[in-house]
Amino acid sequence: DAMVIQNPRYQVTQFGKPVTLSCSQTLNHNVMYWYQQKSSQAPKLLFHYYDKDFNNEADTPDNFQSRRPNTSFCFLDIRSPGLGDAAMYLCATSRTVAGVVEKLFFGSGTQLSVL
Amino acid sequence: QKEVEQNSGPLSVPEGAIASLNCTYSDRGSQSFFWYRQYSGKSPELIMSIYSNGDKEDGRFTAQLNKASQYVSLLIRDSQPSDSATYLCAVRRSMDSNYQLIWGAGTKLIIKP
C-alpha cells in the first residue's frame, strides 16, 4: 500500500545532541510537511516543501532544519535539542491538482524524548 | 481570538447516541474544511472533508458547513467506543495560503459503553 513512513517510531536523545528524523513516501506527492505536536495541542507547522522549494514558517526556531534530497524522502534535523523540543513530530504529504492542495496524508509520527 | 476554535471537552456521549462536534473559524475567505480523528499517541487520520455549504455524509459521519455563520460541525451517528478519540478541525484559508492548514486544538470525545 502507498503510504507515508516515519522512522523511528520513538527516538530518545540527549540534551544538545543532534538528532535526525526521517520520512519517506510512496504516494509520489509533490508537497511534504513537518509538524510538531505537543500533548493536547494542535499540530504546529514547522516547514513544507513544494517540490524542491523550501518554505520555513516564520516562528520555526533556527534549531530546526530540513532536507528533501528527492521526491520520496524528507528529513528533519534538530541541531541542539532542548527539553522543550520533546514532542511528536509528524510528517505529512499532499499533492496539488490545478494549483489546489488536496488533503494531507500523515505518517505514524516520531515521538521524541530529550533527556 | 483563535483562528479555529473548538471546545476542548471532554465530550461524553453514550454508546449508540449521536455525537456532535463543532468548530468555528475566523477567516471568511476559507476554502476547505477537514475533520481529522487522532487516537492518543497516534497521528491524525482524515475523516471528512467539505468544501461547500450544506451536509456531506459518509457512513456514520456527517459534516455540516455554514460559511455565513463560519462554522463546521461533525456528527457521528450510532457512536461506538472505538470513536473515542480527539477530533481536530482544520481549515485551509484563501488561495494565497494554499499550503497551510489552520488547526483547532481538538475536542476529546469519550463514548461510554
mmCIF file of N, CA, C and O in Angstrom, chain A residues 6-108:
data_model
loop_
_atom_site.group_PDB
_atom_site.id
_atom_site.type_symbol
_atom_site.label_atom_id
_atom_site.label_comp_id
_atom_site.label_asym_id
_atom_site.label_seq_id
_atom_site.Cartn_x
_atom_site.Cartn_y
_atom_site.Cartn_z
ATOM 1 N N GLN A 6 7.439 6.937 8.666
ATOM 2 C CA GLN A 6 8.361 7.693 9.507
ATOM 3 C C GLN A 6 9.182 6.732 10.360
ATOM 4 O O GLN A 6 8.658 5.763 10.900
ATOM 5 N N ASN A 7 10.459 7.046 10.471
ATOM 6 C CA ASN A 7 11.360 6.272 11.306
ATOM 7 C C ASN A 7 12.262 7.211 12.121
ATOM 8 O O ASN A 7 12.671 8.250 11.625
ATOM 9 N N PRO A 8 12.570 6.825 13.354
ATOM 10 C CA PRO A 8 11.972 5.715 14.083
ATOM 11 C C PRO A 8 10.621 6.112 14.670
ATOM 12 O O PRO A 8 10.235 7.277 14.595
ATOM 13 N N ARG A 9 9.907 5.190 15.260
ATOM 14 C CA ARG A 9 8.625 5.495 15.901
ATOM 15 C C ARG A 9 8.863 6.239 17.220
ATOM 16 O O ARG A 9 8.118 7.135 17.574
ATOM 17 N N TYR A 10 9.902 5.845 17.920
ATOM 18 C CA TYR A 10 10.298 6.510 19.164
ATOM 19 C C TYR A 10 11.793 6.838 19.066
ATOM 20 O O TYR A 10 12.582 6.014 18.619
ATOM 21 N N GLN A 11 12.145 8.041 19.469
ATOM 22 C CA GLN A 11 13.547 8.473 19.446
ATOM 23 C C GLN A 11 13.869 9.149 20.775
ATOM 24 O O GLN A 11 13.134 10.054 21.194
ATOM 25 N N VAL A 12 14.938 8.679 21.397
ATOM 26 C CA VAL A 12 15.423 9.299 22.626
ATOM 27 C C VAL A 12 16.771 9.928 22.327
ATOM 28 O O VAL A 12 17.646 9.278 21.751
ATOM 29 N N THR A 13 16.938 11.181 22.690
ATOM 30 C CA THR A 13 18.221 11.836 22.509
ATOM 31 C C THR A 13 18.594 12.582 23.779
ATOM 32 O O THR A 13 17.761 12.767 24.673
ATOM 33 N N GLN A 14 19.840 13.003 23.831
ATOM 34 C CA GLN A 14 20.312 13.759 24.981
ATOM 35 C C GLN A 14 20.232 15.249 24.678
ATOM 36 O O GLN A 14 20.327 15.686 23.526
ATOM 37 N N PHE A 15 20.080 16.014 25.717
ATOM 38 C CA PHE A 15 20.068 17.466 25.608
ATOM 39 C C PHE A 15 21.289 17.922 24.801
ATOM 40 O O PHE A 15 22.414 17.573 25.134
ATOM 41 N N GLY A 16 21.039 18.667 23.734
ATOM 42 C CA GLY A 16 22.124 19.217 22.938
ATOM 43 C C GLY A 16 22.716 18.282 21.893
ATOM 44 O O GLY A 16 23.546 18.711 21.079
ATOM 45 N N LYS A 17 22.310 17.032 21.859
ATOM 46 C CA LYS A 17 22.868 16.083 20.893
ATOM 47 C C LYS A 17 22.033 16.083 19.619
ATOM 48 O O LYS A 17 20.836 15.795 19.659
ATOM 49 N N PRO A 18 22.645 16.361 18.465
ATOM 50 C CA PRO A 18 21.872 16.444 17.210
ATOM 51 C C PRO A 18 21.104 15.160 16.925
ATOM 52 O O PRO A 18 21.572 14.049 17.202
ATOM 53 N N VAL A 19 19.944 15.318 16.345
ATOM 54 C CA VAL A 19 19.110 14.165 16.014
ATOM 55 C C VAL A 19 18.450 14.413 14.662
ATOM 56 O O VAL A 19 18.143 15.565 14.309
ATOM 57 N N THR A 20 18.266 13.337 13.907
ATOM 58 C CA THR A 20 17.607 13.408 12.596
ATOM 59 C C THR A 20 16.443 12.452 12.559
ATOM 60 O O THR A 20 16.573 11.279 12.916
ATOM 61 N N LEU A 21 15.302 12.963 12.129
ATOM 62 C CA LEU A 21 14.112 12.152 11.931
ATOM 63 C C LEU A 21 13.880 12.022 10.431
ATOM 64 O O LEU A 21 14.117 12.962 9.677
ATOM 65 N N SER A 22 13.387 10.853 10.017
ATOM 66 C CA SER A 22 13.223 10.632 8.585
ATOM 67 C C SER A 22 11.787 10.329 8.206
ATOM 68 O O SER A 22 10.997 9.843 9.020
ATOM 69 N N CYS A 23 11.492 10.624 6.957
ATOM 70 C CA CYS A 23 10.164 10.401 6.408
ATOM 71 C C CYS A 23 10.318 9.992 4.953
ATOM 72 O O CYS A 23 11.097 10.595 4.208
ATOM 73 N N SER A 24 9.572 8.973 4.550
ATOM 74 C CA SER A 24 9.553 8.599 3.141
ATOM 75 C C SER A 24 8.107 8.383 2.710
ATOM 76 O O SER A 24 7.240 8.093 3.534
ATOM 77 N N GLN A 25 7.874 8.534 1.422
ATOM 78 C CA GLN A 25 6.512 8.367 0.911
ATOM 79 C C GLN A 25 6.532 7.621 -0.422
ATOM 80 O O GLN A 25 7.462 7.761 -1.218
ATOM 81 N N THR A 26 5.496 6.839 -0.616
ATOM 82 C CA THR A 26 5.337 6.120 -1.880
ATOM 83 C C THR A 26 4.152 6.673 -2.672
ATOM 84 O O THR A 26 3.702 6.047 -3.640
ATOM 85 N N LEU A 27 3.624 7.809 -2.242
ATOM 86 C CA LEU A 27 2.437 8.396 -2.872
ATOM 87 C C LEU A 27 2.793 9.285 -4.058
ATOM 88 O O LEU A 27 1.907 9.712 -4.785
ATOM 89 N N ASN A 28 4.087 9.599 -4.184
ATOM 90 C CA ASN A 28 4.554 10.499 -5.231
ATOM 91 C C ASN A 28 3.906 11.887 -5.130
ATOM 92 O O ASN A 28 3.665 12.550 -6.149
ATOM 93 N N HIS A 29 3.640 12.304 -3.893
ATOM 94 C CA HIS A 29 3.075 13.633 -3.679
ATOM 95 C C HIS A 29 4.173 14.688 -3.768
ATOM 96 O O HIS A 29 5.309 14.458 -3.343
ATOM 97 N N ASN A 30 3.814 15.854 -4.303
ATOM 98 C CA ASN A 30 4.826 16.884 -4.505
ATOM 99 C C ASN A 30 5.035 17.779 -3.285
ATOM 100 O O ASN A 30 6.016 18.513 -3.214
ATOM 101 N N VAL A 31 4.122 17.740 -2.319
ATOM 102 C CA VAL A 31 4.267 18.584 -1.135
ATOM 103 C C VAL A 31 4.522 17.692 0.088
ATOM 104 O O VAL A 31 3.825 16.689 0.282
ATOM 105 N N MET A 32 5.523 18.067 0.866
ATOM 106 C CA MET A 32 5.810 17.352 2.109
ATOM 107 C C MET A 32 5.904 18.361 3.241
ATOM 108 O O MET A 32 6.417 19.476 3.055
ATOM 109 N N TYR A 33 5.426 17.963 4.414
ATOM 110 C CA TYR A 33 5.333 18.851 5.563
ATOM 111 C C TYR A 33 5.965 18.199 6.789
ATOM 112 O O TYR A 33 5.932 16.979 6.943
ATOM 113 N N TRP A 34 6.489 19.036 7.669
ATOM 114 C CA TRP A 34 6.857 18.604 9.016
ATOM 115 C C TRP A 34 6.054 19.415 10.020
ATOM 116 O O TRP A 34 6.043 20.648 9.975
ATOM 117 N N TYR A 35 5.382 18.674 10.929
ATOM 118 C CA TYR A 35 4.630 19.284 12.003
ATOM 119 C C TYR A 35 5.232 18.855 13.343
ATOM 120 O O TYR A 35 5.726 17.733 13.484
ATOM 121 N N GLN A 36 5.101 19.726 14.327
ATOM 122 C CA GLN A 36 5.412 19.396 15.715
ATOM 123 C C GLN A 36 4.094 19.424 16.495
ATOM 124 O O GLN A 36 3.312 20.373 16.347
ATOM 125 N N GLN A 37 3.859 18.377 17.294
ATOM 126 C CA GLN A 37 2.646 18.358 18.093
ATOM 127 C C GLN A 37 2.977 17.980 19.525
ATOM 128 O O GLN A 37 3.523 16.904 19.781
ATOM 129 N N LYS A 38 2.622 18.861 20.432
ATOM 130 C CA LYS A 38 2.772 18.571 21.856
ATOM 131 C C LYS A 38 1.428 18.138 22.418
ATOM 132 O O LYS A 38 0.379 18.375 21.816
ATOM 133 N N SER A 39 1.491 17.520 23.583
ATOM 134 C CA SER A 39 0.304 16.905 24.172
ATOM 135 C C SER A 39 -0.845 17.905 24.283
ATOM 136 O O SER A 39 -0.661 19.027 24.765
ATOM 137 N N SER A 40 -2.027 17.480 23.817
ATOM 138 C CA SER A 40 -3.274 18.265 23.894
ATOM 139 C C SER A 40 -3.205 19.574 23.114
ATOM 140 O O SER A 40 -3.977 20.503 23.393
ATOM 141 N N GLN A 41 -2.293 19.668 22.167
ATOM 142 C CA GLN A 41 -2.195 20.871 21.335
ATOM 143 C C GLN A 41 -2.421 20.523 19.872
ATOM 144 O O GLN A 41 -2.296 19.367 19.467
ATOM 145 N N ALA A 42 -2.715 21.539 19.093
ATOM 146 C CA ALA A 42 -2.849 21.356 17.658
ATOM 147 C C ALA A 42 -1.477 21.112 17.027
ATOM 148 O O ALA A 42 -0.453 21.573 17.553
ATOM 149 N N PRO A 43 -1.441 20.411 15.913
ATOM 150 C CA PRO A 43 -0.169 20.301 15.190
ATOM 151 C C PRO A 43 0.318 21.686 14.765
ATOM 152 O O PRO A 43 -0.470 22.530 14.344
ATOM 153 N N LYS A 44 1.616 21.896 14.870
ATOM 154 C CA LYS A 44 2.215 23.182 14.510
ATOM 155 C C LYS A 44 3.122 22.964 13.303
ATOM 156 O O LYS A 44 4.068 22.180 13.376
ATOM 157 N N LEU A 45 2.841 23.664 12.221
ATOM 158 C CA LEU A 45 3.648 23.507 11.012
ATOM 159 C C LEU A 45 5.027 24.130 11.215
ATOM 160 O O LEU A 45 5.144 25.291 11.616
ATOM 161 N N LEU A 46 6.049 23.332 10.940
ATOM 162 C CA LEU A 46 7.437 23.815 11.025
ATOM 163 C C LEU A 46 7.911 24.324 9.661
ATOM 164 O O LEU A 46 8.439 25.425 9.536
ATOM 165 N N PHE A 47 7.765 23.482 8.644
ATOM 166 C CA PHE A 47 8.115 23.867 7.269
ATOM 167 C C PHE A 47 7.428 22.930 6.293
ATOM 168 O O PHE A 47 6.896 21.886 6.679
ATOM 169 N N HIS A 48 7.448 23.337 5.032
ATOM 170 C CA HIS A 48 6.966 22.443 3.996
ATOM 171 C C HIS A 48 7.799 22.626 2.734
ATOM 172 O O HIS A 48 8.442 23.666 2.534
ATOM 173 N N TYR A 49 7.816 21.599 1.914
ATOM 174 C CA TYR A 49 8.449 21.624 0.602
ATOM 175 C C TYR A 49 7.361 21.514 -0.454
ATOM 176 O O TYR A 49 6.514 20.629 -0.394
ATOM 177 N N TYR A 50 7.401 22.427 -1.412
ATOM 178 C CA TYR A 50 6.606 22.265 -2.621
ATOM 179 C C TYR A 50 7.601 21.892 -3.703
ATOM 180 O O TYR A 50 8.368 22.720 -4.178
ATOM 181 N N ASP A 51 7.601 20.631 -4.085
ATOM 182 C CA ASP A 51 8.687 20.063 -4.895
ATOM 183 C C ASP A 51 9.987 20.327 -4.152
ATOM 184 O O ASP A 51 10.133 19.899 -3.007
ATOM 185 N N LYS A 52 10.930 21.021 -4.758
ATOM 186 C CA LYS A 52 12.198 21.285 -4.074
ATOM 187 C C LYS A 52 12.214 22.623 -3.351
ATOM 188 O O LYS A 52 13.196 22.966 -2.672
ATOM 189 N N ASP A 53 11.161 23.391 -3.500
ATOM 190 C CA ASP A 53 11.111 24.710 -2.868
ATOM 191 C C ASP A 53 10.809 24.580 -1.382
ATOM 192 O O ASP A 53 9.760 24.050 -0.996
ATOM 193 N N PHE A 54 11.726 25.100 -0.579
ATOM 194 C CA PHE A 54 11.619 25.014 0.878
ATOM 195 C C PHE A 54 10.914 26.244 1.425
ATOM 196 O O PHE A 54 11.220 27.372 1.027
ATOM 197 N N ASN A 55 9.959 26.023 2.338
ATOM 198 C CA ASN A 55 9.222 27.123 2.945
ATOM 199 C C ASN A 55 9.240 26.959 4.460
ATOM 200 O O ASN A 55 8.682 26.013 5.002
ATOM 201 N N ASN A 56 9.886 27.917 5.109
ATOM 202 C CA ASN A 56 10.046 27.880 6.547
ATOM 203 C C ASN A 56 8.985 28.759 7.191
ATOM 204 O O ASN A 56 8.779 29.895 6.760
ATOM 205 N N GLU A 57 8.301 28.255 8.220
ATOM 206 C CA GLU A 57 7.359 29.111 8.934
ATOM 207 C C GLU A 57 8.146 30.150 9.726
ATOM 208 O O GLU A 57 9.252 29.885 10.226
ATOM 209 N N ALA A 58 7.572 31.333 9.876
ATOM 210 C CA ALA A 58 8.289 32.453 10.485
ATOM 211 C C ALA A 58 8.723 32.168 11.909
ATOM 212 O O ALA A 58 9.771 32.645 12.365
ATOM 213 N N ASP A 59 7.930 31.373 12.637
ATOM 214 C CA ASP A 59 8.232 31.147 14.044
ATOM 215 C C ASP A 59 8.929 29.813 14.288
ATOM 216 O O ASP A 59 9.046 29.373 15.435
ATOM 217 N N THR A 60 9.407 29.158 13.235
ATOM 218 C CA THR A 60 10.165 27.919 13.421
ATOM 219 C C THR A 60 11.564 28.263 13.899
ATOM 220 O O THR A 60 12.282 29.041 13.244
ATOM 221 N N PRO A 61 12.000 27.701 15.043
ATOM 222 C CA PRO A 61 13.335 28.048 15.556
ATOM 223 C C PRO A 61 14.442 27.639 14.588
ATOM 224 O O PRO A 61 14.322 26.647 13.860
ATOM 225 N N ASP A 62 15.539 28.386 14.628
ATOM 226 C CA ASP A 62 16.700 28.088 13.771
ATOM 227 C C ASP A 62 17.305 26.729 14.073
ATOM 228 O O ASP A 62 18.044 26.173 13.254
ATOM 229 N N ASN A 63 17.020 26.223 15.228
ATOM 230 C CA ASN A 63 17.492 24.911 15.676
ATOM 231 C C ASN A 63 16.951 23.771 14.796
ATOM 232 O O ASN A 63 17.494 22.673 14.773
ATOM 233 N N PHE A 64 15.880 24.050 14.070
ATOM 234 C CA PHE A 64 15.235 23.046 13.231
ATOM 235 C C PHE A 64 15.576 23.309 11.772
ATOM 236 O O PHE A 64 15.437 24.425 11.279
ATOM 237 N N GLN A 65 16.022 22.240 11.092
ATOM 238 C CA GLN A 65 16.310 22.355 9.670
ATOM 239 C C GLN A 65 15.745 21.133 8.970
ATOM 240 O O GLN A 65 15.416 20.129 9.596
ATOM 241 N N SER A 66 15.667 21.229 7.658
ATOM 242 C CA SER A 66 15.095 20.124 6.901
ATOM 243 C C SER A 66 15.822 19.951 5.581
ATOM 244 O O SER A 66 16.424 20.901 5.057
ATOM 245 N N ARG A 67 15.771 18.732 5.079
ATOM 246 C CA ARG A 67 16.346 18.398 3.779
ATOM 247 C C ARG A 67 15.361 17.529 3.021
ATOM 248 O O ARG A 67 14.718 16.670 3.610
ATOM 249 N N ARG A 68 15.300 17.753 1.728
ATOM 250 C CA ARG A 68 14.492 16.881 0.873
ATOM 251 C C ARG A 68 15.349 16.526 -0.345
ATOM 252 O O ARG A 68 15.316 17.201 -1.365
ATOM 253 N N PRO A 69 16.108 15.444 -0.268
ATOM 254 C CA PRO A 69 17.027 15.096 -1.360
ATOM 255 C C PRO A 69 16.321 14.637 -2.630
ATOM 256 O O PRO A 69 16.904 14.757 -3.717
ATOM 257 N N ASN A 70 15.131 14.117 -2.507
ATOM 258 C CA ASN A 70 14.349 13.703 -3.680
ATOM 259 C C ASN A 70 12.870 13.701 -3.326
ATOM 260 O O ASN A 70 12.509 14.031 -2.191
ATOM 261 N N THR A 71 12.019 13.341 -4.286
ATOM 262 C CA THR A 71 10.577 13.398 -4.062
ATOM 263 C C THR A 71 10.144 12.530 -2.900
ATOM 264 O O THR A 71 9.207 12.861 -2.169
ATOM 265 N N SER A 72 10.818 11.405 -2.701
ATOM 266 C CA SER A 72 10.334 10.396 -1.755
ATOM 267 C C SER A 72 10.754 10.624 -0.313
ATOM 268 O O SER A 72 10.102 10.134 0.600
ATOM 269 N N PHE A 73 11.850 11.317 -0.105
ATOM 270 C CA PHE A 73 12.409 11.409 1.242
ATOM 271 C C PHE A 73 12.469 12.846 1.753
ATOM 272 O O PHE A 73 12.719 13.786 0.992
ATOM 273 N N CYS A 74 12.274 12.960 3.073
ATOM 274 C CA CYS A 74 12.416 14.262 3.719
ATOM 275 C C CYS A 74 12.946 14.018 5.125
ATOM 276 O O CYS A 74 12.547 13.042 5.783
ATOM 277 N N PHE A 75 13.856 14.885 5.571
ATOM 278 C CA PHE A 75 14.477 14.720 6.871
ATOM 279 C C PHE A 75 14.273 15.966 7.718
ATOM 280 O O PHE A 75 14.248 17.082 7.200
ATOM 281 N N LEU A 76 14.129 15.741 9.018
ATOM 282 C CA LEU A 76 14.081 16.841 9.984
ATOM 283 C C LEU A 76 15.313 16.725 10.866
ATOM 284 O O LEU A 76 15.529 15.688 11.508
ATOM 285 N N ASP A 77 16.120 17.772 10.874
ATOM 286 C CA ASP A 77 17.317 17.814 11.701
ATOM 287 C C ASP A 77 17.098 18.799 12.844
ATOM 288 O O ASP A 77 16.729 19.953 12.609
ATOM 289 N N ILE A 78 17.345 18.330 14.063
ATOM 290 C CA ILE A 78 17.314 19.219 15.228
ATOM 291 C C ILE A 78 18.744 19.321 15.726
ATOM 292 O O ILE A 78 19.327 18.335 16.194
ATOM 293 N N ARG A 79 19.321 20.497 15.578
ATOM 294 C CA ARG A 79 20.772 20.645 15.770
ATOM 295 C C ARG A 79 21.184 20.514 17.232
ATOM 296 O O ARG A 79 22.194 19.891 17.549
ATOM 297 N N SER A 80 20.421 21.105 18.125
ATOM 298 C CA SER A 80 20.766 21.070 19.548
ATOM 299 C C SER A 80 19.462 20.970 20.338
ATOM 300 O O SER A 80 18.918 21.991 20.788
ATOM 301 N N PRO A 81 18.936 19.750 20.466
ATOM 302 C CA PRO A 81 17.619 19.596 21.092
ATOM 303 C C PRO A 81 17.610 20.083 22.533
ATOM 304 O O PRO A 81 18.535 19.803 23.319
ATOM 305 N N GLY A 82 16.561 20.824 22.861
ATOM 306 C CA GLY A 82 16.322 21.226 24.229
ATOM 307 C C GLY A 82 15.145 20.455 24.799
ATOM 308 O O GLY A 82 14.437 19.750 24.084
ATOM 309 N N LEU A 83 14.952 20.579 26.100
ATOM 310 C CA LEU A 83 13.866 19.846 26.750
ATOM 311 C C LEU A 83 12.517 20.223 26.143
ATOM 312 O O LEU A 83 11.606 19.397 26.043
ATOM 313 N N GLY A 84 12.387 21.462 25.694
ATOM 314 C CA GLY A 84 11.144 21.936 25.109
ATOM 315 C C GLY A 84 10.861 21.385 23.729
ATOM 316 O O GLY A 84 9.769 21.598 23.195
ATOM 317 N N ASP A 85 11.821 20.681 23.154
ATOM 318 C CA ASP A 85 11.621 20.097 21.826
ATOM 319 C C ASP A 85 11.045 18.693 21.888
ATOM 320 O O ASP A 85 10.770 18.086 20.837
ATOM 321 N N ALA A 86 10.871 18.174 23.088
ATOM 322 C CA ALA A 86 10.233 16.862 23.230
ATOM 323 C C ALA A 86 8.790 16.981 22.751
ATOM 324 O O ALA A 86 8.026 17.826 23.231
ATOM 325 N N ALA A 87 8.432 16.152 21.785
ATOM 326 C CA ALA A 87 7.112 16.259 21.150
ATOM 327 C C ALA A 87 6.949 15.107 20.178
ATOM 328 O O ALA A 87 7.876 14.336 19.932
ATOM 329 N N MET A 88 5.757 15.028 19.587
ATOM 330 C CA MET A 88 5.524 14.136 18.454
ATOM 331 C C MET A 88 5.825 14.934 17.188
ATOM 332 O O MET A 88 5.349 16.075 17.041
ATOM 333 N N TYR A 89 6.618 14.365 16.301
ATOM 334 C CA TYR A 89 6.917 15.016 15.028
ATOM 335 C C TYR A 89 6.221 14.244 13.918
ATOM 336 O O TYR A 89 6.424 13.041 13.751
ATOM 337 N N LEU A 90 5.399 14.965 13.188
ATOM 338 C CA LEU A 90 4.547 14.359 12.173
ATOM 339 C C LEU A 90 4.984 14.806 10.787
ATOM 340 O O LEU A 90 5.136 15.999 10.524
ATOM 341 N N CYS A 91 5.174 13.841 9.913
ATOM 342 C CA CYS A 91 5.425 14.114 8.505
ATOM 343 C C CYS A 91 4.109 13.916 7.760
ATOM 344 O O CYS A 91 3.343 12.987 8.064
ATOM 345 N N ALA A 92 3.844 14.774 6.807
ATOM 346 C CA ALA A 92 2.622 14.646 6.020
ATOM 347 C C ALA A 92 2.928 14.966 4.565
ATOM 348 O O ALA A 92 3.908 15.655 4.255
ATOM 349 N N THR A 93 2.098 14.463 3.674
ATOM 350 C CA THR A 93 2.252 14.751 2.250
ATOM 351 C C THR A 93 0.902 15.151 1.669
ATOM 352 O O THR A 93 -0.154 14.826 2.225
ATOM 353 N N SER A 94 0.967 15.858 0.571
ATOM 354 C CA SER A 94 -0.237 16.140 -0.189
ATOM 355 C C SER A 94 0.175 16.390 -1.639
ATOM 356 O O SER A 94 1.366 16.536 -1.944
ATOM 357 N N ARG A 95 -0.780 16.418 -2.506
ATOM 358 C CA ARG A 95 -0.483 16.736 -3.901
ATOM 359 C C ARG A 95 -1.303 17.960 -4.306
ATOM 360 O O ARG A 95 -2.294 18.309 -3.660
ATOM 361 N N THR A 96 -0.852 18.593 -5.357
ATOM 362 C CA THR A 96 -1.608 19.721 -5.888
ATOM 363 C C THR A 96 -2.246 19.311 -7.210
ATOM 364 O O THR A 96 -1.626 18.628 -8.027
ATOM 365 N N VAL A 97 -3.486 19.726 -7.385
ATOM 366 C CA VAL A 97 -4.208 19.481 -8.623
ATOM 367 C C VAL A 97 -4.729 20.836 -9.100
ATOM 368 O O VAL A 97 -5.499 21.493 -8.392
ATOM 369 N N ALA A 98 -4.274 21.242 -10.275
ATOM 370 C CA ALA A 98 -4.645 22.562 -10.810
ATOM 371 C C ALA A 98 -4.336 23.661 -9.799
ATOM 372 O O ALA A 98 -5.115 24.595 -9.615
ATOM 373 N N GLY A 99 -3.201 23.519 -9.120
ATOM 374 C CA GLY A 99 -2.771 24.534 -8.171
ATOM 375 C C GLY A 99 -3.435 24.466 -6.814
ATOM 376 O O GLY A 99 -3.104 25.254 -5.918
ATOM 377 N N VAL A 100 -4.368 23.553 -6.623
ATOM 378 C CA VAL A 100 -5.068 23.440 -5.348
ATOM 379 C C VAL A 100 -4.492 22.268 -4.564
ATOM 380 O O VAL A 100 -4.361 21.154 -5.092
ATOM 381 N N VAL A 101 -4.155 22.532 -3.297
ATOM 382 C CA VAL A 101 -3.593 21.490 -2.450
ATOM 383 C C VAL A 101 -4.707 20.587 -1.945
ATOM 384 O O VAL A 101 -5.716 21.068 -1.421
ATOM 385 N N GLU A 102 -4.519 19.297 -2.110
ATOM 386 C CA GLU A 102 -5.535 18.352 -1.648
ATOM 387 C C GLU A 102 -5.250 17.941 -0.198
ATOM 388 O O GLU A 102 -4.391 18.488 0.465
ATOM 389 N N LYS A 103 -5.968 16.933 0.257
ATOM 390 C CA LYS A 103 -5.892 16.558 1.665
ATOM 391 C C LYS A 103 -4.514 16.041 2.047
ATOM 392 O O LYS A 103 -3.748 15.578 1.215
ATOM 393 N N LEU A 104 -4.216 16.107 3.337
ATOM 394 C CA LEU A 104 -2.939 15.653 3.873
ATOM 395 C C LEU A 104 -3.006 14.187 4.284
ATOM 396 O O LEU A 104 -4.003 13.736 4.849
ATOM 397 N N PHE A 105 -1.915 13.499 4.004
ATOM 398 C CA PHE A 105 -1.747 12.131 4.482
ATOM 399 C C PHE A 105 -0.595 12.153 5.486
ATOM 400 O O PHE A 105 0.495 12.600 5.162
ATOM 401 N N PHE A 106 -0.835 11.633 6.681
ATOM 402 C CA PHE A 106 0.167 11.668 7.736
ATOM 403 C C PHE A 106 0.885 10.336 7.871
ATOM 404 O O PHE A 106 0.294 9.268 7.678
ATOM 405 N N GLY A 107 2.151 10.410 8.241
ATOM 406 C CA GLY A 107 2.862 9.246 8.717
ATOM 407 C C GLY A 107 2.462 8.946 10.153
ATOM 408 O O GLY A 107 1.665 9.671 10.756
ATOM 409 N N SER A 108 3.026 7.888 10.705
ATOM 410 C CA SER A 108 2.656 7.457 12.055
ATOM 411 C C SER A 108 3.292 8.311 13.145
ATOM 412 O O SER A 108 2.937 8.191 14.313
#
